[in-house]
Amino acid sequence: MPFTPTLGAQCVAASECAATLTSCVDNPECGPWLACLTACGDAACADDCDETFGDARRLLPAVYTCLCEARECTALGACGKSSCVASEPPPLLTEAPLTLAETGLYSLPDVYSYTPEFPLWSDGLEKERLVFVPGCATIDTSDMDEWKFPVGTRLWKTFAQSGVAIETRLTHRYGPGPADWLYAAYQWDPLAPGDASKATWTGGAVVPDANGTGHDIPGNGNCKQCHDGRKERSLGFSAIQLSHEARGADLSLGRISRLGWLTVPAPEDFRVPGNDVQRAALGYLHGNCGGCHDQDGKLPDPESPMVLRLRVAQTDYAQTDAVRTTVGVPVRSGLPALAGKDRIDPETPEASGILVRLHARGIEGLQMPPYNSNSTKQPDVHGGIAAVTAWVSSLTP
Ligand code: HEC
Ligand code: HEC
């Protein structure tokens, strides 16, 4: 019997979409869908492929739009698929729902996990982060250092001790305005571990020593002190923080680029510049401090800003703002504990203002970040403090 190509194969062969098809095949998020489509004999099968490879939905319109120009593709339903299709997005939340379950982290489709490379130190608690970007929406990455999230975006972060969840935080963009972000924290019920319907909204107040763990759930004012410094509110879902090899099913910068989430894709990671010691220290300061100490240059004062936030274009270690505004630069602060010190002092590493403030966790007015959410207030001696100390010591002449 002569071999008859499938309808899908005929459509693909008849089209003049070589470039579009090649870029789909070369994209591991698109290629499997195209293979599925090529094997199809009718439009229902094509619909099934679209659904099976739903993660790729943002990539399909470009391919279908091109295929539709070939007559052979009509029977496959290629025409009429020139825009992305997703299930109805959940309603926007202008107020915090009363239970965590109602925020959708376990019920919405398309909720993905991710882990920033340089997390915020939270007294050694375990953390898990999730993100939801509505079905076909994209993140405006025309400024790679300040992603603009689409309306409907939700981000969650859960804090746990020995595997038992204590609290989950939510940030949610509910409108197009720059301040249209909701902040909420949910306290888990120690008697119902794992039951998000029993994890309830704190009402925005601080909850000290939540569930007897020594962990304080911050109030809404605290959320803002740390998050409002960024135009786009998100501190850890960003180009630099996602530029590392992802664990398990976690998203990475490369993956969300390939999935079509970004208006300007960035399939290659941005590497924090420097050797391993320099990278570890600059990355830590970026993740823990850069949300406030940023290029706006207001902190501690505009005369001599201290900028710990990294930018993707600053690829030369010695030219990063973090190096230029700290090493051998005197502090501006009038605090007695910092008097006469340099921010980073290669001659006497332990006298560096930055290290003094990292060690001062729990000493109000001196500790950095100025607001933390843990009543145990353990300095990050084995992590960030060790990394920054190793870096400063490596500068010692
Ligand atoms: C001490 C500063 C600080 C405070 C206070 C704080 N956050 Fe964050 N938050 C961060 C940093 C830094 C990150 C990114 C690094 C990480 O996830 O470890 C982050 C991450 C998050 C994330 C994950 C998405 C993202 O932006 O990266 C959510 C959700 C979140 N915070 C919500 C809240 C809410 C809600 C509150 C108040 C109840 C709050 N945060 C209080 C600093 C803070
Ligand atoms: C929530 C915003 C915020 C975060 C996050 C933050 N800072 Fe600050 N920082 C400030 C403010 C406000 C000042 C000025 C007032 C003061 O010195 O207390 C400051 C001042 C400083 C100074 C004094 C600089 C000088 O020249 O006077 C140092 C050093 C410093 N911070 C280190 C850090 C480090 C290290 C981190 C991260 C571990 C960090 N900060 C995170 C808000 C922040």
PDB file of N, CA and C in Angstrom, residues 205-288:
ATOM      1  N   ALA A 205      -2.314  42.420  60.050  1.00  0.00           N
ATOM      2  CA  ALA A 205      -1.603  42.727  61.290  1.00  0.00           C
ATOM      3  C   ALA A 205      -0.414  41.788  61.460  1.00  0.00           C
ATOM      4  N   VAL A 206       0.562  42.223  62.245  1.00  0.00           N
ATOM      5  CA  VAL A 206       1.698  41.356  62.564  1.00  0.00           C
ATOM      6  C   VAL A 206       1.205  40.208  63.439  1.00  0.00           C
ATOM      7  N   VAL A 207       1.688  38.991  63.176  1.00  0.00           N
ATOM      8  CA  VAL A 207       1.382  37.860  64.069  1.00  0.00           C
ATOM      9  C   VAL A 207       2.701  37.391  64.667  1.00  0.00           C
ATOM     10  N   PRO A 208       2.979  37.812  65.912  1.00  0.00           N
ATOM     11  CA  PRO A 208       4.262  37.410  66.490  1.00  0.00           C
ATOM     12  C   PRO A 208       4.265  35.925  66.837  1.00  0.00           C
ATOM     13  N   ASP A 209       5.421  35.320  66.725  1.00  0.00           N
ATOM     14  CA  ASP A 209       5.625  33.932  67.147  1.00  0.00           C
ATOM     15  C   ASP A 209       4.525  33.008  66.601  1.00  0.00           C
ATOM     16  N   ALA A 210       4.315  33.068  65.302  1.00  0.00           N
ATOM     17  CA  ALA A 210       3.209  32.320  64.695  1.00  0.00           C
ATOM     18  C   ALA A 210       3.351  30.825  64.967  1.00  0.00           C
ATOM     19  N   ASN A 211       2.304  30.220  65.457  1.00  0.00           N
ATOM     20  CA  ASN A 211       2.244  28.778  65.746  1.00  0.00           C
ATOM     21  C   ASN A 211       3.396  28.325  66.644  1.00  0.00           C
ATOM     22  N   GLY A 212       3.873  29.235  67.482  1.00  0.00           N
ATOM     23  CA  GLY A 212       4.933  28.884  68.430  1.00  0.00           C
ATOM     24  C   GLY A 212       6.270  28.551  67.782  1.00  0.00           C
ATOM     25  N   THR A 213       6.489  29.037  66.575  1.00  0.00           N
ATOM     26  CA  THR A 213       7.714  28.683  65.853  1.00  0.00           C
ATOM     27  C   THR A 213       8.821  29.714  66.008  1.00  0.00           C
ATOM     28  N   GLY A 214       8.485  30.859  66.611  1.00  0.00           N
ATOM     29  CA  GLY A 214       9.468  31.936  66.674  1.00  0.00           C
ATOM     30  C   GLY A 214       9.454  32.804  65.428  1.00  0.00           C
ATOM     31  N   HIS A 215       8.614  32.461  64.476  1.00  0.00           N
ATOM     32  CA  HIS A 215       8.525  33.236  63.234  1.00  0.00           C
ATOM     33  C   HIS A 215       7.404  34.263  63.352  1.00  0.00           C
ATOM     34  N   ASP A 216       7.713  35.509  63.038  1.00  0.00           N
ATOM     35  CA  ASP A 216       6.678  36.548  63.040  1.00  0.00           C
ATOM     36  C   ASP A 216       6.134  36.722  61.625  1.00  0.00           C
ATOM     37  N   ILE A 217       4.831  36.725  61.489  1.00  0.00           N
ATOM     38  CA  ILE A 217       4.240  37.057  60.187  1.00  0.00           C
ATOM     39  C   ILE A 217       4.183  38.584  60.102  1.00  0.00           C
ATOM     40  N   PRO A 218       4.770  39.149  59.063  1.00  0.00           N
ATOM     41  CA  PRO A 218       4.804  40.612  59.004  1.00  0.00           C
ATOM     42  C   PRO A 218       3.441  41.215  58.719  1.00  0.00           C
ATOM     43  N   GLY A 219       3.292  42.470  59.099  1.00  0.00           N
ATOM     44  CA  GLY A 219       2.070  43.205  58.779  1.00  0.00           C
ATOM     45  C   GLY A 219       2.170  43.808  57.392  1.00  0.00           C
ATOM     46  N   ASN A 220       1.030  44.321  56.916  1.00  0.00           N
ATOM     47  CA  ASN A 220       1.017  44.875  55.558  1.00  0.00           C
ATOM     48  C   ASN A 220       1.985  46.037  55.375  1.00  0.00           C
ATOM     49  N   GLY A 221       2.171  46.822  56.444  1.00  0.00           N
ATOM     50  CA  GLY A 221       3.123  47.926  56.354  1.00  0.00           C
ATOM     51  C   GLY A 221       4.518  47.415  56.030  1.00  0.00           C
ATOM     52  N   ASN A 222       4.880  46.282  56.629  1.00  0.00           N
ATOM     53  CA  ASN A 222       6.207  45.701  56.383  1.00  0.00           C
ATOM     54  C   ASN A 222       6.340  45.216  54.937  1.00  0.00           C
ATOM     55  N   CYS A 223       5.275  44.592  54.442  1.00  0.00           N
ATOM     56  CA  CYS A 223       5.329  44.123  53.040  1.00  0.00           C
ATOM     57  C   CYS A 223       5.726  45.295  52.164  1.00  0.00           C
ATOM     58  N   LYS A 224       5.069  46.421  52.414  1.00  0.00           N
ATOM     59  CA  LYS A 224       5.269  47.585  51.544  1.00  0.00           C
ATOM     60  C   LYS A 224       6.669  48.142  51.695  1.00  0.00           C
ATOM     61  N   GLN A 225       7.180  48.155  52.934  1.00  0.00           N
ATOM     62  CA  GLN A 225       8.507  48.717  53.121  1.00  0.00           C
ATOM     63  C   GLN A 225       9.530  47.990  52.252  1.00  0.00           C
ATOM     64  N   CYS A 226       9.386  46.700  52.144  1.00  0.00           N
ATOM     65  CA  CYS A 226      10.343  45.963  51.318  1.00  0.00           C
ATOM     66  C   CYS A 226       9.939  45.915  49.845  1.00  0.00           C
ATOM     67  N   HIS A 227       8.661  45.741  49.552  1.00  0.00           N
ATOM     68  CA  HIS A 227       8.254  45.496  48.155  1.00  0.00           C
ATOM     69  C   HIS A 227       7.967  46.768  47.360  1.00  0.00           C
ATOM     70  N   ASP A 228       7.486  47.822  48.028  1.00  0.00           N
ATOM     71  CA  ASP A 228       7.116  49.021  47.266  1.00  0.00           C
ATOM     72  C   ASP A 228       8.332  49.753  46.700  1.00  0.00           C
ATOM     73  N   GLY A 229       9.514  49.389  47.169  1.00  0.00           N
ATOM     74  CA  GLY A 229      10.713  50.007  46.607  1.00  0.00           C
ATOM     75  C   GLY A 229      10.872  49.695  45.126  1.00  0.00           C
ATOM     76  N   ARG A 230      10.334  48.571  44.719  1.00  0.00           N
ATOM     77  CA  ARG A 230      10.417  48.196  43.302  1.00  0.00           C
ATOM     78  C   ARG A 230       9.176  48.676  42.586  1.00  0.00           C
ATOM     79  N   LYS A 231       9.391  49.300  41.436  1.00  0.00           N
ATOM     80  CA  LYS A 231       8.244  49.751  40.645  1.00  0.00           C
ATOM     81  C   LYS A 231       7.288  48.592  40.443  1.00  0.00           C
ATOM     82  N   GLU A 232       7.867  47.402  40.230  1.00  0.00           N
ATOM     83  CA  GLU A 232       7.038  46.271  39.870  1.00  0.00           C
ATOM     84  C   GLU A 232       6.812  45.295  41.012  1.00  0.00           C
ATOM     85  N   ARG A 233       7.097  45.715  42.204  1.00  0.00           N
ATOM     86  CA  ARG A 233       6.715  44.979  43.416  1.00  0.00           C
ATOM     87  C   ARG A 233       7.355  43.598  43.581  1.00  0.00           C
ATOM     88  N   SER A 234       7.576  42.885  42.496  1.00  0.00           N
ATOM     89  CA  SER A 234       8.161  41.557  42.683  1.00  0.00           C
ATOM     90  C   SER A 234       9.644  41.687  42.934  1.00  0.00           C
ATOM     91  N   LEU A 235      10.124  40.984  43.942  1.00  0.00           N
ATOM     92  CA  LEU A 235      11.541  41.087  44.293  1.00  0.00           C
ATOM     93  C   LEU A 235      12.349  39.892  43.832  1.00  0.00           C
ATOM     94  N   GLY A 236      11.700  38.767  43.623  1.00  0.00           N
ATOM     95  CA  GLY A 236      12.483  37.571  43.330  1.00  0.00           C
ATOM     96  C   GLY A 236      12.160  36.900  41.999  1.00  0.00           C
ATOM     97  N   PHE A 237      11.088  37.321  41.333  1.00  0.00           N
ATOM     98  CA  PHE A 237      10.761  36.730  40.030  1.00  0.00           C
ATOM     99  C   PHE A 237      11.282  37.695  38.978  1.00  0.00           C
ATOM    100  N   SER A 238      12.552  37.531  38.635  1.00  0.00           N
ATOM    101  CA  SER A 238      13.225  38.539  37.819  1.00  0.00           C
ATOM    102  C   SER A 238      14.323  37.871  36.998  1.00  0.00           C
ATOM    103  N   ALA A 239      14.861  38.633  36.057  1.00  0.00           N
ATOM    104  CA  ALA A 239      15.861  38.076  35.140  1.00  0.00           C
ATOM    105  C   ALA A 239      17.062  37.502  35.906  1.00  0.00           C
ATOM    106  N   ILE A 240      17.622  38.289  36.802  1.00  0.00           N
ATOM    107  CA  ILE A 240      18.834  37.818  37.491  1.00  0.00           C
ATOM    108  C   ILE A 240      18.511  36.644  38.412  1.00  0.00           C
ATOM    109  N   GLN A 241      17.387  36.735  39.106  1.00  0.00           N
ATOM    110  CA  GLN A 241      17.063  35.692  40.081  1.00  0.00           C
ATOM    111  C   GLN A 241      16.650  34.359  39.436  1.00  0.00           C
ATOM    112  N   LEU A 242      16.215  34.398  38.177  1.00  0.00           N
ATOM    113  CA  LEU A 242      15.800  33.140  37.528  1.00  0.00           C
ATOM    114  C   LEU A 242      16.882  32.590  36.603  1.00  0.00           C
ATOM    115  N   SER A 243      18.043  33.255  36.600  1.00  0.00           N
ATOM    116  CA  SER A 243      19.140  32.842  35.709  1.00  0.00           C
ATOM    117  C   SER A 243      19.984  31.739  36.347  1.00  0.00           C
ATOM    118  N   HIS A 244      19.382  30.643  36.653  1.00  0.00           N
ATOM    119  CA  HIS A 244      20.178  29.533  37.171  1.00  0.00           C
ATOM    120  C   HIS A 244      19.466  28.231  36.839  1.00  0.00           C
ATOM    121  N   GLU A 245      20.202  27.170  36.959  1.00  0.00           N
ATOM    122  CA  GLU A 245      19.605  25.888  36.597  1.00  0.00           C
ATOM    123  C   GLU A 245      18.454  25.576  37.546  1.00  0.00           C
ATOM    124  N   ALA A 246      17.286  25.322  36.987  1.00  0.00           N
ATOM    125  CA  ALA A 246      16.113  25.129  37.833  1.00  0.00           C
ATOM    126  C   ALA A 246      16.082  23.723  38.408  1.00  0.00           C
ATOM    127  N   ARG A 247      15.557  23.623  39.633  1.00  0.00           N
ATOM    128  CA  ARG A 247      15.348  22.304  40.237  1.00  0.00           C
ATOM    129  C   ARG A 247      14.015  21.752  39.763  1.00  0.00           C
ATOM    130  N   GLY A 248      13.975  20.470  39.528  1.00  0.00           N
ATOM    131  CA  GLY A 248      12.710  19.791  39.210  1.00  0.00           C
ATOM    132  C   GLY A 248      11.853  20.561  38.224  1.00  0.00           C
ATOM    133  N   ALA A 249      10.593  20.803  38.616  1.00  0.00           N
ATOM    134  CA  ALA A 249       9.646  21.456  37.708  1.00  0.00           C
ATOM    135  C   ALA A 249       9.722  22.977  37.790  1.00  0.00           C
ATOM    136  N   ASP A 250      10.672  23.516  38.544  1.00  0.00           N
ATOM    137  CA  ASP A 250      10.761  24.973  38.700  1.00  0.00           C
ATOM    138  C   ASP A 250      10.937  25.669  37.349  1.00  0.00           C
ATOM    139  N   LEU A 251      10.387  26.860  37.269  1.00  0.00           N
ATOM    140  CA  LEU A 251      10.612  27.684  36.077  1.00  0.00           C
ATOM    141  C   LEU A 251      12.015  28.265  36.115  1.00  0.00           C
ATOM    142  N   SER A 252      12.566  28.502  34.935  1.00  0.00           N
ATOM    143  CA  SER A 252      13.840  29.215  34.823  1.00  0.00           C
ATOM    144  C   SER A 252      13.641  30.330  33.806  1.00  0.00           C
ATOM    145  N   LEU A 253      14.612  31.212  33.711  1.00  0.00           N
ATOM    146  CA  LEU A 253      14.510  32.293  32.734  1.00  0.00           C
ATOM    147  C   LEU A 253      14.428  31.729  31.316  1.00  0.00           C
ATOM    148  N   GLY A 254      15.252  30.702  31.048  1.00  0.00           N
ATOM    149  CA  GLY A 254      15.236  30.097  29.718  1.00  0.00           C
ATOM    150  C   GLY A 254      13.870  29.508  29.407  1.00  0.00           C
ATOM    151  N   ARG A 255      13.298  28.832  30.388  1.00  0.00           N
ATOM    152  CA  ARG A 255      12.015  28.164  30.124  1.00  0.00           C
ATOM    153  C   ARG A 255      10.902  29.174  29.874  1.00  0.00           C
ATOM    154  N   ILE A 256      10.803  30.228  30.697  1.00  0.00           N
ATOM    155  CA  ILE A 256       9.704  31.171  30.455  1.00  0.00           C
ATOM    156  C   ILE A 256       9.938  31.941  29.161  1.00  0.00           C
ATOM    157  N   SER A 257      11.200  32.085  28.765  1.00  0.00           N
ATOM    158  CA  SER A 257      11.474  32.694  27.452  1.00  0.00           C
ATOM    159  C   SER A 257      10.944  31.782  26.359  1.00  0.00           C
ATOM    160  N   ARG A 258      11.246  30.490  26.468  1.00  0.00           N
ATOM    161  CA  ARG A 258      10.820  29.533  25.428  1.00  0.00           C
ATOM    162  C   ARG A 258       9.301  29.355  25.413  1.00  0.00           C
ATOM    163  N   LEU A 259       8.659  29.572  26.571  1.00  0.00           N
ATOM    164  CA  LEU A 259       7.198  29.433  26.628  1.00  0.00           C
ATOM    165  C   LEU A 259       6.476  30.661  26.088  1.00  0.00           C
ATOM    166  N   GLY A 260       7.239  31.700  25.771  1.00  0.00           N
ATOM    167  CA  GLY A 260       6.612  32.899  25.220  1.00  0.00           C
ATOM    168  C   GLY A 260       6.014  33.819  26.259  1.00  0.00           C
ATOM    169  N   TRP A 261       6.478  33.716  27.511  1.00  0.00           N
ATOM    170  CA  TRP A 261       5.934  34.575  28.568  1.00  0.00           C
ATOM    171  C   TRP A 261       6.468  35.998  28.491  1.00  0.00           C
ATOM    172  N   LEU A 262       7.636  36.176  27.863  1.00  0.00           N
ATOM    173  CA  LEU A 262       8.321  37.462  27.939  1.00  0.00           C
ATOM    174  C   LEU A 262       8.223  38.198  26.604  1.00  0.00           C
ATOM    175  N   THR A 263       7.882  39.499  26.663  1.00  0.00           N
ATOM    176  CA  THR A 263       7.790  40.246  25.405  1.00  0.00           C
ATOM    177  C   THR A 263       9.169  40.334  24.752  1.00  0.00           C
ATOM    178  N   VAL A 264      10.208  40.411  25.556  1.00  0.00           N
ATOM    179  CA  VAL A 264      11.571  40.316  25.024  1.00  0.00           C
ATOM    180  C   VAL A 264      12.193  39.078  25.666  1.00  0.00           C
ATOM    181  N   PRO A 265      12.268  37.979  24.920  1.00  0.00           N
ATOM    182  CA  PRO A 265      12.767  36.744  25.537  1.00  0.00           C
ATOM    183  C   PRO A 265      14.252  36.867  25.896  1.00  0.00           C
ATOM    184  N   ALA A 266      14.666  36.088  26.870  1.00  0.00           N
ATOM    185  CA  ALA A 266      16.065  36.082  27.291  1.00  0.00           C
ATOM    186  C   ALA A 266      16.484  34.631  27.504  1.00  0.00           C
ATOM    187  N   PRO A 267      16.629  33.877  26.405  1.00  0.00           N
ATOM    188  CA  PRO A 267      16.887  32.446  26.561  1.00  0.00           C
ATOM    189  C   PRO A 267      18.240  32.136  27.213  1.00  0.00           C
ATOM    190  N   GLU A 268      19.196  33.083  27.115  1.00  0.00           N
ATOM    191  CA  GLU A 268      20.499  32.857  27.758  1.00  0.00           C
ATOM    192  C   GLU A 268      20.471  33.496  29.143  1.00  0.00           C
ATOM    193  N   ASP A 269      20.987  32.775  30.135  1.00  0.00           N
ATOM    194  CA  ASP A 269      21.012  33.320  31.498  1.00  0.00           C
ATOM    195  C   ASP A 269      21.884  34.568  31.600  1.00  0.00           C
ATOM    196  N   PHE A 270      21.546  35.418  32.572  1.00  0.00           N
ATOM    197  CA  PHE A 270      22.419  36.538  32.926  1.00  0.00           C
ATOM    198  C   PHE A 270      23.259  36.094  34.107  1.00  0.00           C
ATOM    199  N   ARG A 271      24.566  36.081  33.928  1.00  0.00           N
ATOM    200  CA  ARG A 271      25.428  35.602  34.993  1.00  0.00           C
ATOM    201  C   ARG A 271      25.896  36.781  35.834  1.00  0.00           C
ATOM    202  N   VAL A 272      25.722  36.670  37.150  1.00  0.00           N
ATOM    203  CA  VAL A 272      26.265  37.699  38.032  1.00  0.00           C
ATOM    204  C   VAL A 272      27.777  37.709  37.818  1.00  0.00           C
ATOM    205  N   PRO A 273      28.373  38.883  37.563  1.00  0.00           N
ATOM    206  CA  PRO A 273      29.792  38.900  37.206  1.00  0.00           C
ATOM    207  C   PRO A 273      30.717  38.590  38.391  1.00  0.00           C
ATOM    208  N   GLY A 274      31.934  38.216  38.052  1.00  0.00           N
ATOM    209  CA  GLY A 274      32.951  37.967  39.074  1.00  0.00           C
ATOM    210  C   GLY A 274      33.265  36.492  39.217  1.00  0.00           C
ATOM    211  N   ASN A 275      34.249  36.201  40.067  1.00  0.00           N
ATOM    212  CA  ASN A 275      34.550  34.797  40.371  1.00  0.00           C
ATOM    213  C   ASN A 275      33.517  34.284  41.380  1.00  0.00           C
ATOM    214  N   ASP A 276      33.641  33.033  41.777  1.00  0.00           N
ATOM    215  CA  ASP A 276      32.594  32.443  42.620  1.00  0.00           C
ATOM    216  C   ASP A 276      32.397  33.209  43.931  1.00  0.00           C
ATOM    217  N   VAL A 277      33.514  33.664  44.520  1.00  0.00           N
ATOM    218  CA  VAL A 277      33.421  34.379  45.797  1.00  0.00           C
ATOM    219  C   VAL A 277      32.710  35.716  45.587  1.00  0.00           C
ATOM    220  N   GLN A 278      33.075  36.408  44.532  1.00  0.00           N
ATOM    221  CA  GLN A 278      32.454  37.713  44.246  1.00  0.00           C
ATOM    222  C   GLN A 278      30.978  37.545  43.891  1.00  0.00           C
ATOM    223  N   ARG A 279      30.689  36.550  43.092  1.00  0.00           N
ATOM    224  CA  ARG A 279      29.306  36.297  42.680  1.00  0.00           C
ATOM    225  C   ARG A 279      28.398  36.012  43.872  1.00  0.00           C
ATOM    226  N   ALA A 280      28.910  35.173  44.788  1.00  0.00           N
ATOM    227  CA  ALA A 280      28.091  34.790  45.945  1.00  0.00           C
ATOM    228  C   ALA A 280      27.748  36.024  46.778  1.00  0.00           C
ATOM    229  N   ALA A 281      28.732  36.908  46.971  1.00  0.00           N
ATOM    230  CA  ALA A 281      28.496  38.089  47.806  1.00  0.00           C
ATOM    231  C   ALA A 281      27.593  39.090  47.080  1.00  0.00           C
ATOM    232  N   LEU A 282      27.908  39.388  45.836  1.00  0.00           N
ATOM    233  CA  LEU A 282      27.084  40.374  45.109  1.00  0.00           C
ATOM    234  C   LEU A 282      25.654  39.866  44.937  1.00  0.00           C
ATOM    235  N   GLY A 283      25.514  38.582  44.682  1.00  0.00           N
ATOM    236  CA  GLY A 283      24.179  38.009  44.516  1.00  0.00           C
ATOM    237  C   GLY A 283      23.385  38.100  45.816  1.00  0.00           C
ATOM    238  N   TYR A 284      24.036  37.786  46.919  1.00  0.00           N
ATOM    239  CA  TYR A 284      23.351  37.849  48.217  1.00  0.00           C
ATOM    240  C   TYR A 284      22.872  39.274  48.505  1.00  0.00           C
ATOM    241  N   LEU A 285      23.764  40.233  48.274  1.00  0.00           N
ATOM    242  CA  LEU A 285      23.396  41.634  48.550  1.00  0.00           C
ATOM    243  C   LEU A 285      22.290  42.094  47.594  1.00  0.00           C
ATOM    244  N   HIS A 286      22.345  41.620  46.365  1.00  0.00           N
ATOM    245  CA  HIS A 286      21.278  41.938  45.400  1.00  0.00           C
ATOM    246  C   HIS A 286      19.931  41.415  45.922  1.00  0.00           C
ATOM    247  N   GLY A 287      19.909  40.139  46.297  1.00  0.00           N
ATOM    248  CA  GLY A 287      18.643  39.511  46.697  1.00  0.00           C
ATOM    249  C   GLY A 287      18.097  40.047  48.010  1.00  0.00           C
ATOM    250  N   ASN A 288      18.976  40.335  48.959  1.00  0.00           N
ATOM    251  CA  ASN A 288      18.531  40.721  50.295  1.00  0.00           C
ATOM    252  C   ASN A 288      18.442  42.222  50.508  1.00  0.00           C
TER     253      ASN A 288
END
